[in-house]
mmCIF file with all atom_site columns, C-alpha atoms in Angstrom:
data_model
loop_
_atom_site.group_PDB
_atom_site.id
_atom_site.type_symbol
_atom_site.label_atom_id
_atom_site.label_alt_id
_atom_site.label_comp_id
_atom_site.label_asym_id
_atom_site.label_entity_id
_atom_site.label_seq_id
_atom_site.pdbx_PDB_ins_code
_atom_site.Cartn_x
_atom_site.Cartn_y
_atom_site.Cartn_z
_atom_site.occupancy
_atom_site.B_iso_or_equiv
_atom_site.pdbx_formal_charge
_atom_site.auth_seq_id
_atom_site.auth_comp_id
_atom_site.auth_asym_id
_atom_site.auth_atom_id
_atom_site.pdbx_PDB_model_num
ATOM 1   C CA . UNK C 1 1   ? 12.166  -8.780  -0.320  1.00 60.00 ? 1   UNK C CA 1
ATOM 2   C CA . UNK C 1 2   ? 9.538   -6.710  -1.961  1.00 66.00 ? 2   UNK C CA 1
ATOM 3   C CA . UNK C 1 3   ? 8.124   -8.036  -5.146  1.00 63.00 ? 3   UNK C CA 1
ATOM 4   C CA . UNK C 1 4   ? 10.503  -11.241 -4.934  1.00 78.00 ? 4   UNK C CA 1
ATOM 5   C CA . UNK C 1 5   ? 7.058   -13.171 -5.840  1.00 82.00 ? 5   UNK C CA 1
ATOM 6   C CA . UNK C 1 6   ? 7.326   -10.945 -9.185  1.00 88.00 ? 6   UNK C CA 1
ATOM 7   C CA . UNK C 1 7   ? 10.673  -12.269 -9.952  1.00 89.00 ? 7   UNK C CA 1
ATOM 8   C CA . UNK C 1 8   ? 9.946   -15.780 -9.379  1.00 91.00 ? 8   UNK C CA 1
ATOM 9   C CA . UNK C 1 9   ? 6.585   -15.194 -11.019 1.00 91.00 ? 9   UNK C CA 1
ATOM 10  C CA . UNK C 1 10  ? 8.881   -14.068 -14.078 1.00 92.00 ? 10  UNK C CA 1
ATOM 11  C CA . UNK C 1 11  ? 11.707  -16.992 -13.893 1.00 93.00 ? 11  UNK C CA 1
ATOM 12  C CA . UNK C 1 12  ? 8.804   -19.669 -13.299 1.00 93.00 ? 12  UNK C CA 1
ATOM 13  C CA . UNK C 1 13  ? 6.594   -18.399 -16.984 1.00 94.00 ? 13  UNK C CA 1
ATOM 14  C CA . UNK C 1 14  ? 10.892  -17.861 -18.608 1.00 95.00 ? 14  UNK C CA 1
ATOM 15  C CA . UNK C 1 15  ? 11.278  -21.737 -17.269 1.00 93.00 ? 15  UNK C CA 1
ATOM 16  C CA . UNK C 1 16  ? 7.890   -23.107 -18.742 1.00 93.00 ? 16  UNK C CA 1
ATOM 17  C CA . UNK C 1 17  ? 8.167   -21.343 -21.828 1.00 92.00 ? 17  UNK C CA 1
ATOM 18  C CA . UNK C 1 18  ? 11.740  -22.882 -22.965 1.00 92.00 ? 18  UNK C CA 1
ATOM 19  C CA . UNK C 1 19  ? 10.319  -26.416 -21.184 1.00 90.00 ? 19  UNK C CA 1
ATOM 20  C CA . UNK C 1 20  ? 7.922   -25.898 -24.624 1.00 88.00 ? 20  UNK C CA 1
ATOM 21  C CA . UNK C 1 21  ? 10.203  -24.866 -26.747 1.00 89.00 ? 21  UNK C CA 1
ATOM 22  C CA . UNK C 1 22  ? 12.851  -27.772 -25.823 1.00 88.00 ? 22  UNK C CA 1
ATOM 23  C CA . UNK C 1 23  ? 10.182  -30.083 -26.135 1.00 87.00 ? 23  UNK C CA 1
ATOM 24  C CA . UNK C 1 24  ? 8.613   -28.682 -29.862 1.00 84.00 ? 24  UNK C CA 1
ATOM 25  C CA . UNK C 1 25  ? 12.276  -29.039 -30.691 1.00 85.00 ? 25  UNK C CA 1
ATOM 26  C CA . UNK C 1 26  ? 12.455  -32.420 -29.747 1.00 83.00 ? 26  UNK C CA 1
ATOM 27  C CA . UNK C 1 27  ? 9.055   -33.510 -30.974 1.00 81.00 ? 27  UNK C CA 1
ATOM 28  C CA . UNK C 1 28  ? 9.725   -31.779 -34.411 1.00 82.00 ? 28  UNK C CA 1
ATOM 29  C CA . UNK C 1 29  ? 13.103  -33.882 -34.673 1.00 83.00 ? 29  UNK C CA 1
ATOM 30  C CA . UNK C 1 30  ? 11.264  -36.987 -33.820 1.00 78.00 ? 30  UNK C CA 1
ATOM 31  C CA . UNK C 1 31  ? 9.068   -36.778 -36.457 1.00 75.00 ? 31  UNK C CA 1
ATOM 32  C CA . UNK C 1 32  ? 11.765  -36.253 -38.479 1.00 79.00 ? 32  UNK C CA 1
ATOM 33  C CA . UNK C 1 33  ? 13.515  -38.645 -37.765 1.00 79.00 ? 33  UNK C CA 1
ATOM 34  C CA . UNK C 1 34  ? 10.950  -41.026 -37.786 1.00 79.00 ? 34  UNK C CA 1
ATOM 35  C CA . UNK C 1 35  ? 11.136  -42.242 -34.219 1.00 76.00 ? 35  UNK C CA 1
ATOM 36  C CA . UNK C 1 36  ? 7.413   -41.970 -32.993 1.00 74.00 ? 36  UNK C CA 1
ATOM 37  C CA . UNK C 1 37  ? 3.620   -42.106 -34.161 1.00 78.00 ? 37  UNK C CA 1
ATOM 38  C CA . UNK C 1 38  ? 1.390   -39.375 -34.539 1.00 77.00 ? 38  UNK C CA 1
ATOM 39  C CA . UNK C 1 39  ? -0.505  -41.093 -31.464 1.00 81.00 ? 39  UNK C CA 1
ATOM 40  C CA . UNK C 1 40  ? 2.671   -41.111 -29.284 1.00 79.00 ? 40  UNK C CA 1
ATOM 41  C CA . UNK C 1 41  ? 3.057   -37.484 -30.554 1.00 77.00 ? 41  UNK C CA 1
ATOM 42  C CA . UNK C 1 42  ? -0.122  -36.192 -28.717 1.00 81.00 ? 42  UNK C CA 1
ATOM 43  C CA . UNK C 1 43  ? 0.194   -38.669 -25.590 1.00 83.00 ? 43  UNK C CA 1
ATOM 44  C CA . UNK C 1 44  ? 3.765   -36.106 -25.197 1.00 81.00 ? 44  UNK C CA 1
ATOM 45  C CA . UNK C 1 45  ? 2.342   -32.802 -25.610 1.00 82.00 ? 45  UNK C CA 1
ATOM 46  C CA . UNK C 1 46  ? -0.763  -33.958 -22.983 1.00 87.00 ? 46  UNK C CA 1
ATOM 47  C CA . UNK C 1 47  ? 1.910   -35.158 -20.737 1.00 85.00 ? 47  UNK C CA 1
ATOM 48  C CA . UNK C 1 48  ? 4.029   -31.916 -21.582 1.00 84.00 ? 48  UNK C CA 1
ATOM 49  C CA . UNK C 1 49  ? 1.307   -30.029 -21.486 1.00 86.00 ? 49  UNK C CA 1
ATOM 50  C CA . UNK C 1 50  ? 0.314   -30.758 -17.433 1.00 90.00 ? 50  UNK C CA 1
ATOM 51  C CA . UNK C 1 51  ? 3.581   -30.191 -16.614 1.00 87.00 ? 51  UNK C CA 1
ATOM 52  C CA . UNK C 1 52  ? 4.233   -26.724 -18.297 1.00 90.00 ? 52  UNK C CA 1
ATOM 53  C CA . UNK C 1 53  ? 1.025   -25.157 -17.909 1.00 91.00 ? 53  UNK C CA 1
ATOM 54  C CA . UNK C 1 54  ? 0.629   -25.522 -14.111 1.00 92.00 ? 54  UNK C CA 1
ATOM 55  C CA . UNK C 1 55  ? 4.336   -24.387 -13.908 1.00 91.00 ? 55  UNK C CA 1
ATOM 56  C CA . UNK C 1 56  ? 3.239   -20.732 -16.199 1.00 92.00 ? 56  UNK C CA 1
ATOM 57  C CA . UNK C 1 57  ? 0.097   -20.140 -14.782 1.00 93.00 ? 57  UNK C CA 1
ATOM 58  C CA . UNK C 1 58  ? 1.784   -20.258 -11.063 1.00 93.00 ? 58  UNK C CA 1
ATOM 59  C CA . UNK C 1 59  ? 4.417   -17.840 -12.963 1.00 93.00 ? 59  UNK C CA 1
ATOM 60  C CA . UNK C 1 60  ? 2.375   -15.597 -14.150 1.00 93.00 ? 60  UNK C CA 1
ATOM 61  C CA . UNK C 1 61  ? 0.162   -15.732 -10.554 1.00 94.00 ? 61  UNK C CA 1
ATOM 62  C CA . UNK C 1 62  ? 3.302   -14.930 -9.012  1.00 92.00 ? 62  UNK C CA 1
ATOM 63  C CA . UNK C 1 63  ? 3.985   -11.894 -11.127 1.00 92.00 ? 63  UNK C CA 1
ATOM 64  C CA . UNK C 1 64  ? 1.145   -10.746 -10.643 1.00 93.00 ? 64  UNK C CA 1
ATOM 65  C CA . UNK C 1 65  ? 0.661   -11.005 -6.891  1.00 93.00 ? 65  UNK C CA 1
ATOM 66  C CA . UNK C 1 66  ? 4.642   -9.682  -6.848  1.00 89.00 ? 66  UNK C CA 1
ATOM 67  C CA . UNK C 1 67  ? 3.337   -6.308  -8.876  1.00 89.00 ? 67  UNK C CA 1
ATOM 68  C CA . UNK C 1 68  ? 0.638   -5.583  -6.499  1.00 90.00 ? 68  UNK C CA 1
ATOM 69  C CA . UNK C 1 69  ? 2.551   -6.295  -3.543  1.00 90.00 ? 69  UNK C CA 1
ATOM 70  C CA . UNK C 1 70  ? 5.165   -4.123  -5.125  1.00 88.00 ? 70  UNK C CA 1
ATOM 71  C CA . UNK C 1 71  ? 2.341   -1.245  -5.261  1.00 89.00 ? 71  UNK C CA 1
ATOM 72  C CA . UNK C 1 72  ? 1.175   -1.384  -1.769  1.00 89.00 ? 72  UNK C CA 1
ATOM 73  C CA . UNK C 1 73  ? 4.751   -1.132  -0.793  1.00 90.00 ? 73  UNK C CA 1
ATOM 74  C CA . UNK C 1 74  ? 5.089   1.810   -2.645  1.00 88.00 ? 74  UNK C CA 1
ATOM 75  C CA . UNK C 1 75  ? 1.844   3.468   -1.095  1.00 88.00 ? 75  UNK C CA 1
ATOM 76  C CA . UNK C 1 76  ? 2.883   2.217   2.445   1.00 89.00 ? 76  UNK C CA 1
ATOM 77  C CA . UNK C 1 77  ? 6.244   4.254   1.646   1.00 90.00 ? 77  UNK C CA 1
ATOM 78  C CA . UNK C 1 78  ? 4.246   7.231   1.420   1.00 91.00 ? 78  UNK C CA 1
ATOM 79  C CA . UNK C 1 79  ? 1.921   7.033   4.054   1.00 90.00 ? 79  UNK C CA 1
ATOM 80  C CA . UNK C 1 80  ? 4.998   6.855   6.036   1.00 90.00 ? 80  UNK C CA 1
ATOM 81  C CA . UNK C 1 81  ? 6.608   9.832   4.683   1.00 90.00 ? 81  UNK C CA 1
ATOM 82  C CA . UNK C 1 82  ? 3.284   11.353  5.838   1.00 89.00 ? 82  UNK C CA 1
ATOM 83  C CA . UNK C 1 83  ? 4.348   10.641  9.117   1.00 86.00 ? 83  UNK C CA 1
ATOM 84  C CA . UNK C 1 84  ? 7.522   11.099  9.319   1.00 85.00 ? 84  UNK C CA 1
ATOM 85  C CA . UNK C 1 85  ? 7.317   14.964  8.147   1.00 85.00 ? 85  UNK C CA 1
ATOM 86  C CA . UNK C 1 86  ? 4.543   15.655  10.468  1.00 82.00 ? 86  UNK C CA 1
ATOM 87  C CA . UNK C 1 87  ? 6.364   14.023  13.415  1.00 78.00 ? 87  UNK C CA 1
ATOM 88  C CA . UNK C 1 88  ? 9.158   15.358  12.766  1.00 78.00 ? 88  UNK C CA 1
ATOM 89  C CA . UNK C 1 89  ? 8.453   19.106  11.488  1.00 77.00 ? 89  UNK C CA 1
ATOM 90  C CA . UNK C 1 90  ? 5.101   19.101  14.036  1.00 76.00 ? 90  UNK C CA 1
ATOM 91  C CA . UNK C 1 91  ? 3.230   20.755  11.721  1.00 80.00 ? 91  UNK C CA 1
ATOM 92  C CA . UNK C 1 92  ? 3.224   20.667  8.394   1.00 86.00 ? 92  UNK C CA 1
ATOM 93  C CA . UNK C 1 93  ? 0.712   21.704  5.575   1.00 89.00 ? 93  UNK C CA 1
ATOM 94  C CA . UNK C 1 94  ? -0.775  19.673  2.860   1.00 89.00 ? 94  UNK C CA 1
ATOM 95  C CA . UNK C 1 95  ? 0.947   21.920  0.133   1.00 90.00 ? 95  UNK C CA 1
ATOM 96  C CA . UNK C 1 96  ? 4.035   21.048  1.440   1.00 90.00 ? 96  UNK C CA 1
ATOM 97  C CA . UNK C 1 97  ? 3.254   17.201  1.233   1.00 91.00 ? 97  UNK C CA 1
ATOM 98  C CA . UNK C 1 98  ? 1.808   17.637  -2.121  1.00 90.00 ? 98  UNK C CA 1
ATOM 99  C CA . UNK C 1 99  ? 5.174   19.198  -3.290  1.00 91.00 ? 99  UNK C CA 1
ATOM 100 C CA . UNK C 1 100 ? 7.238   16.727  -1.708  1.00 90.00 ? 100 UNK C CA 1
ATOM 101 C CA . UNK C 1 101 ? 5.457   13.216  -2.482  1.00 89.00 ? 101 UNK C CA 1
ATOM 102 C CA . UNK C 1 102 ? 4.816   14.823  -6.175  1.00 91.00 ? 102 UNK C CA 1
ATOM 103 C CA . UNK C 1 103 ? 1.117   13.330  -5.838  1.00 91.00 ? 103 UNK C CA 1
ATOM 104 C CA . UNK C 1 104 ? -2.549  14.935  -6.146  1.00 92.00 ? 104 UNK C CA 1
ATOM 105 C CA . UNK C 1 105 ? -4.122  16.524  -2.737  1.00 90.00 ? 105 UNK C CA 1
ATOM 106 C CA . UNK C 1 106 ? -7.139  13.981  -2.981  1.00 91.00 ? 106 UNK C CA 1
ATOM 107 C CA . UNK C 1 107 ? -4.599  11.078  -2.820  1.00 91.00 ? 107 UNK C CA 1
ATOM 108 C CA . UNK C 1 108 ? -2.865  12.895  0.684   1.00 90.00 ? 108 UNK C CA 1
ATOM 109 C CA . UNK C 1 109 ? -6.011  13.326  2.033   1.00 88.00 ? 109 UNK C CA 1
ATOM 110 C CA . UNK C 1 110 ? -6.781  9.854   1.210   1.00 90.00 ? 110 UNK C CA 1
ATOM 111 C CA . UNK C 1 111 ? -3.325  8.535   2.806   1.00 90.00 ? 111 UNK C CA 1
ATOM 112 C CA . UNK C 1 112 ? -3.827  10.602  6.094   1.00 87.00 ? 112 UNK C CA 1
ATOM 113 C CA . UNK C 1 113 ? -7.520  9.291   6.798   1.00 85.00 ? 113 UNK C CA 1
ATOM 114 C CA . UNK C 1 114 ? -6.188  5.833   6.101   1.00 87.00 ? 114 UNK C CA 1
ATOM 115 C CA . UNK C 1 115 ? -3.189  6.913   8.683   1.00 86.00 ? 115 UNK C CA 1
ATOM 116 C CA . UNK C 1 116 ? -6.059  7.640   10.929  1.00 82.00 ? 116 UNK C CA 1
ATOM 117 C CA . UNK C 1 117 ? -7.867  4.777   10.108  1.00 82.00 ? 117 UNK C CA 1
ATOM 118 C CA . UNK C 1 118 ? -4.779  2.482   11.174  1.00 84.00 ? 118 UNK C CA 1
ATOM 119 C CA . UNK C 1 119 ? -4.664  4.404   14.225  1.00 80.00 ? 119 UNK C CA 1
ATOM 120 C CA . UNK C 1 120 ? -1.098  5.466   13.493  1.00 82.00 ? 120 UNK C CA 1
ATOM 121 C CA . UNK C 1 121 ? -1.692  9.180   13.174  1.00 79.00 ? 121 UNK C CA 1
ATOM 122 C CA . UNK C 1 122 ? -2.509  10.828  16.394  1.00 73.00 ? 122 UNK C CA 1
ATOM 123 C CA . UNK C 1 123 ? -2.364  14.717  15.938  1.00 77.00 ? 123 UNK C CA 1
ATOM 124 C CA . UNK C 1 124 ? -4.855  17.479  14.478  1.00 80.00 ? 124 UNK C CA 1
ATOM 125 C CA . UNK C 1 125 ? -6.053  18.245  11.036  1.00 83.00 ? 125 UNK C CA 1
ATOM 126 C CA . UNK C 1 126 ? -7.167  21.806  10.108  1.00 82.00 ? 126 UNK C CA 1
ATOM 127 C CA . UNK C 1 127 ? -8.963  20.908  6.809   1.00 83.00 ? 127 UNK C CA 1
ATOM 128 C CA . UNK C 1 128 ? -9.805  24.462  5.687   1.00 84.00 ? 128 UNK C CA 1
ATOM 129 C CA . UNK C 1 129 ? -6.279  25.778  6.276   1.00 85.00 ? 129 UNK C CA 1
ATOM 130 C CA . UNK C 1 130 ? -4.765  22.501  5.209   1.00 86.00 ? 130 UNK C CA 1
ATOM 131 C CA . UNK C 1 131 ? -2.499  22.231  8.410   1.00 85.00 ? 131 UNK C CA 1
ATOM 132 C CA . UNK C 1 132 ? -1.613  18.894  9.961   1.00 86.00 ? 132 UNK C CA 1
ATOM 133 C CA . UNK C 1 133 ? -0.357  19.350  13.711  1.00 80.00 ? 133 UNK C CA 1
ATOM 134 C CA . UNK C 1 134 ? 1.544   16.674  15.548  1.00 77.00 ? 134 UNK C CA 1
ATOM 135 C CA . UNK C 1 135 ? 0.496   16.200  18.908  1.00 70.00 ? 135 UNK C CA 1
ATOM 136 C CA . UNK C 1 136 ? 1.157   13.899  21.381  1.00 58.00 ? 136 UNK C CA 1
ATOM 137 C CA . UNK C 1 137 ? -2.093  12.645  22.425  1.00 42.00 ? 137 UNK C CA 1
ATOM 138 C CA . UNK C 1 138 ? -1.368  12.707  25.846  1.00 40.00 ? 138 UNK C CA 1
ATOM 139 C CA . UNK C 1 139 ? -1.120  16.493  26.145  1.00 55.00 ? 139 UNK C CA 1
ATOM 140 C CA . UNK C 1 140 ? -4.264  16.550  24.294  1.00 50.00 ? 140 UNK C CA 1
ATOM 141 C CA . UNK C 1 141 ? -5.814  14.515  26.599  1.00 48.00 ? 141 UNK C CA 1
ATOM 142 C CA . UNK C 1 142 ? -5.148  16.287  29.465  1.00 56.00 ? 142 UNK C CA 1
ATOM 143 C CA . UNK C 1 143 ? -5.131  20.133  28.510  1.00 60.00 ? 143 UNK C CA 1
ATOM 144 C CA . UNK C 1 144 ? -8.112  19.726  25.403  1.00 68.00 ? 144 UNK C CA 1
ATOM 145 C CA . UNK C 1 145 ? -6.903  22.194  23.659  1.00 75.00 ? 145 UNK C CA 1
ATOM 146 C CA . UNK C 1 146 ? -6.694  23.077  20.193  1.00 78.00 ? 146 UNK C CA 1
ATOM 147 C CA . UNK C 1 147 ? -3.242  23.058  18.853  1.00 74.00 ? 147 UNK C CA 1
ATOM 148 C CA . UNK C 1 148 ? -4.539  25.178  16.402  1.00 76.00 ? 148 UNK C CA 1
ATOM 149 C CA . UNK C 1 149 ? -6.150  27.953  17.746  1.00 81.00 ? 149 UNK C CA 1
ATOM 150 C CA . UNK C 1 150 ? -6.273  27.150  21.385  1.00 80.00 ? 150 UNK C CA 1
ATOM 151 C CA . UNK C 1 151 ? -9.812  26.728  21.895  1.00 81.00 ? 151 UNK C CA 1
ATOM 152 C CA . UNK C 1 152 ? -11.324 24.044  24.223  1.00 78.00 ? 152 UNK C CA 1
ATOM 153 C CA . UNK C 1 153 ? -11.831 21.015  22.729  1.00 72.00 ? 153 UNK C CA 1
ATOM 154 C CA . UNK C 1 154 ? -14.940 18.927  21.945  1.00 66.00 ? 154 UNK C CA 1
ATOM 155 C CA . UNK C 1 155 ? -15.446 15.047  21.707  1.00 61.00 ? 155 UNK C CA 1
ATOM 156 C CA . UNK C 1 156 ? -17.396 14.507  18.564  1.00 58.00 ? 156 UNK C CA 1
ATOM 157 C CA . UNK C 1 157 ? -16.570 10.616  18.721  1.00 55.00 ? 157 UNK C CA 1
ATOM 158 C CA . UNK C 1 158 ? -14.436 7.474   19.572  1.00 56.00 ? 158 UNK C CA 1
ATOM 159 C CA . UNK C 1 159 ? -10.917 8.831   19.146  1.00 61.00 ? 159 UNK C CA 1
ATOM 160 C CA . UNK C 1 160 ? -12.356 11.906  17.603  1.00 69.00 ? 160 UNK C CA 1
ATOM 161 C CA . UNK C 1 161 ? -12.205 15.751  18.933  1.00 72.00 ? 161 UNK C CA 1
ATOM 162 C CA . UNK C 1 162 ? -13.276 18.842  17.199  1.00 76.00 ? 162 UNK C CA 1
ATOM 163 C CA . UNK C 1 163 ? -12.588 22.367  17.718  1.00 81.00 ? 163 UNK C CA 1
ATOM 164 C CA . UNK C 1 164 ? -15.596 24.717  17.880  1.00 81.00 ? 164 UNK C CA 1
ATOM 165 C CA . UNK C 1 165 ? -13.962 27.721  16.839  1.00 83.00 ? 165 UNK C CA 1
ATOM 166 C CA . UNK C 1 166 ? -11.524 26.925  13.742  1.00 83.00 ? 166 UNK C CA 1
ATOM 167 C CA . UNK C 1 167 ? -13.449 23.138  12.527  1.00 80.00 ? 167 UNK C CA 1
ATOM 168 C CA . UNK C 1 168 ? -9.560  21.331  13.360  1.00 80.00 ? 168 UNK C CA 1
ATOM 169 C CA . UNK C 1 169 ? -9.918  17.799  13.562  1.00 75.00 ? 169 UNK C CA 1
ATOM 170 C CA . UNK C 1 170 ? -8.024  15.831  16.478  1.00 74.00 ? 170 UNK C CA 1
ATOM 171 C CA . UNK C 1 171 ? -7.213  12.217  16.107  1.00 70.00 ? 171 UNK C CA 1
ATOM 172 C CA . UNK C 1 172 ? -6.363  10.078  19.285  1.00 64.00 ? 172 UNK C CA 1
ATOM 173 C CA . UNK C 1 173 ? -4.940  6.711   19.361  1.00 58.00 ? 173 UNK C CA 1
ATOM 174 C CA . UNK C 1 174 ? -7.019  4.224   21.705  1.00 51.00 ? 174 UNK C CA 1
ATOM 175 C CA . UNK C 1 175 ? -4.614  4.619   24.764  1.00 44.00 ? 175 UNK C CA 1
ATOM 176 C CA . UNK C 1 176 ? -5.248  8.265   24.663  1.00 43.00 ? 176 UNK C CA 1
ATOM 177 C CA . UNK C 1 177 ? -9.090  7.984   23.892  1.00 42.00 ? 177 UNK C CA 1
ATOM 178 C CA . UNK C 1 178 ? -9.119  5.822   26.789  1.00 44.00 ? 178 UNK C CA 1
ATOM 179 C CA . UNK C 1 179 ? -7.696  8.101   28.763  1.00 44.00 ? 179 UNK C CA 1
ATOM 180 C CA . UNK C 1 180 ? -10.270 10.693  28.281  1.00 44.00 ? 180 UNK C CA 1
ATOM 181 C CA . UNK C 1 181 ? -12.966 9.182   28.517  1.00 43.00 ? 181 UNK C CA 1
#
């Protein structure tokens, strides 16, 4: 369950905070009442004290490892709507993506060279046009050409070919790297 840490994060610091309360309630009607010394008074809140502060700062870890985890959900969510339109449009542009996901074109850019990165996006990227082809890297490693402009392809690194004629990037997951080479 995504950000289920934030929800026990939240019950654990609700759970602590009325452990304090019940016991200032009961402390307050001891005095009242009488029933204890100022030392035994302070030997209760110590001893309350260890218990409910552990319990609220694990809480309040919680929440806040259950927020971030919450976040990185939400920007895995993307990345894979990423993927999903180019895989299953093959081709789409960067405008399109920017209209759809409602984010800036920095931030897609971002998310497809972290797709790359993970080795999840295998395909063609025509920066200047703003163009991302799918293409399964298996054709590309056999025919190396541009899906863009049909040029012949150039290895410009591990996993990496570039056009010579239109600047389009092509991305190629290991097996198909391997392949190549």
């Amino acid at each position: 369950m995504v950000g289920g840490g934030k929800t026990v994060g939240l019950v654990l610091m609700i759970v602590s905070l009325v452990l304090l309360l019940a016991f200032g309630g009961w402390l307050l009607t001891a005095f009242s009442a009488n029933e204890t010394t100022s030392g035994g008074a302070v030997l209760g809140l110590l001893l309350a004290l260890i218990v409910i502060a552990p319990l609220f700062g694990i809480g309040a870890y919680l929440f806040r490892k259950g927020a971030q985890e919450a976040k990185e959900y939400a920007q895995v969510a993307k990345e894979k709507q990423i993927l999903n339109a180019v895989l299953t449009r093959g081709q789409v542009t960067i405008t399109e993506l920017i209209a759809e996901l409602q984010i800036p074109r920095e931030e897609i850019e971002r998310m497809i060279q972290d797709l790359v990165g993970k080795q999840l996006f295998s395909g063609a990227i025509n920066w200047d046009k703003g163009v991302l082809y799918s293409v399964e890297s298996q054709k590309l490693a056999g025919d190396h050409k541009c899906p863009n402009c049909g040029g012949d392809l150039q290895f410009a690194g591990k996993g990496l070919i570039v056009c010579p004629y239109c600047g389009s990037q092509v991305f190629l997951t290991k097996r198909a790297a391997a392949q190549t080479a």
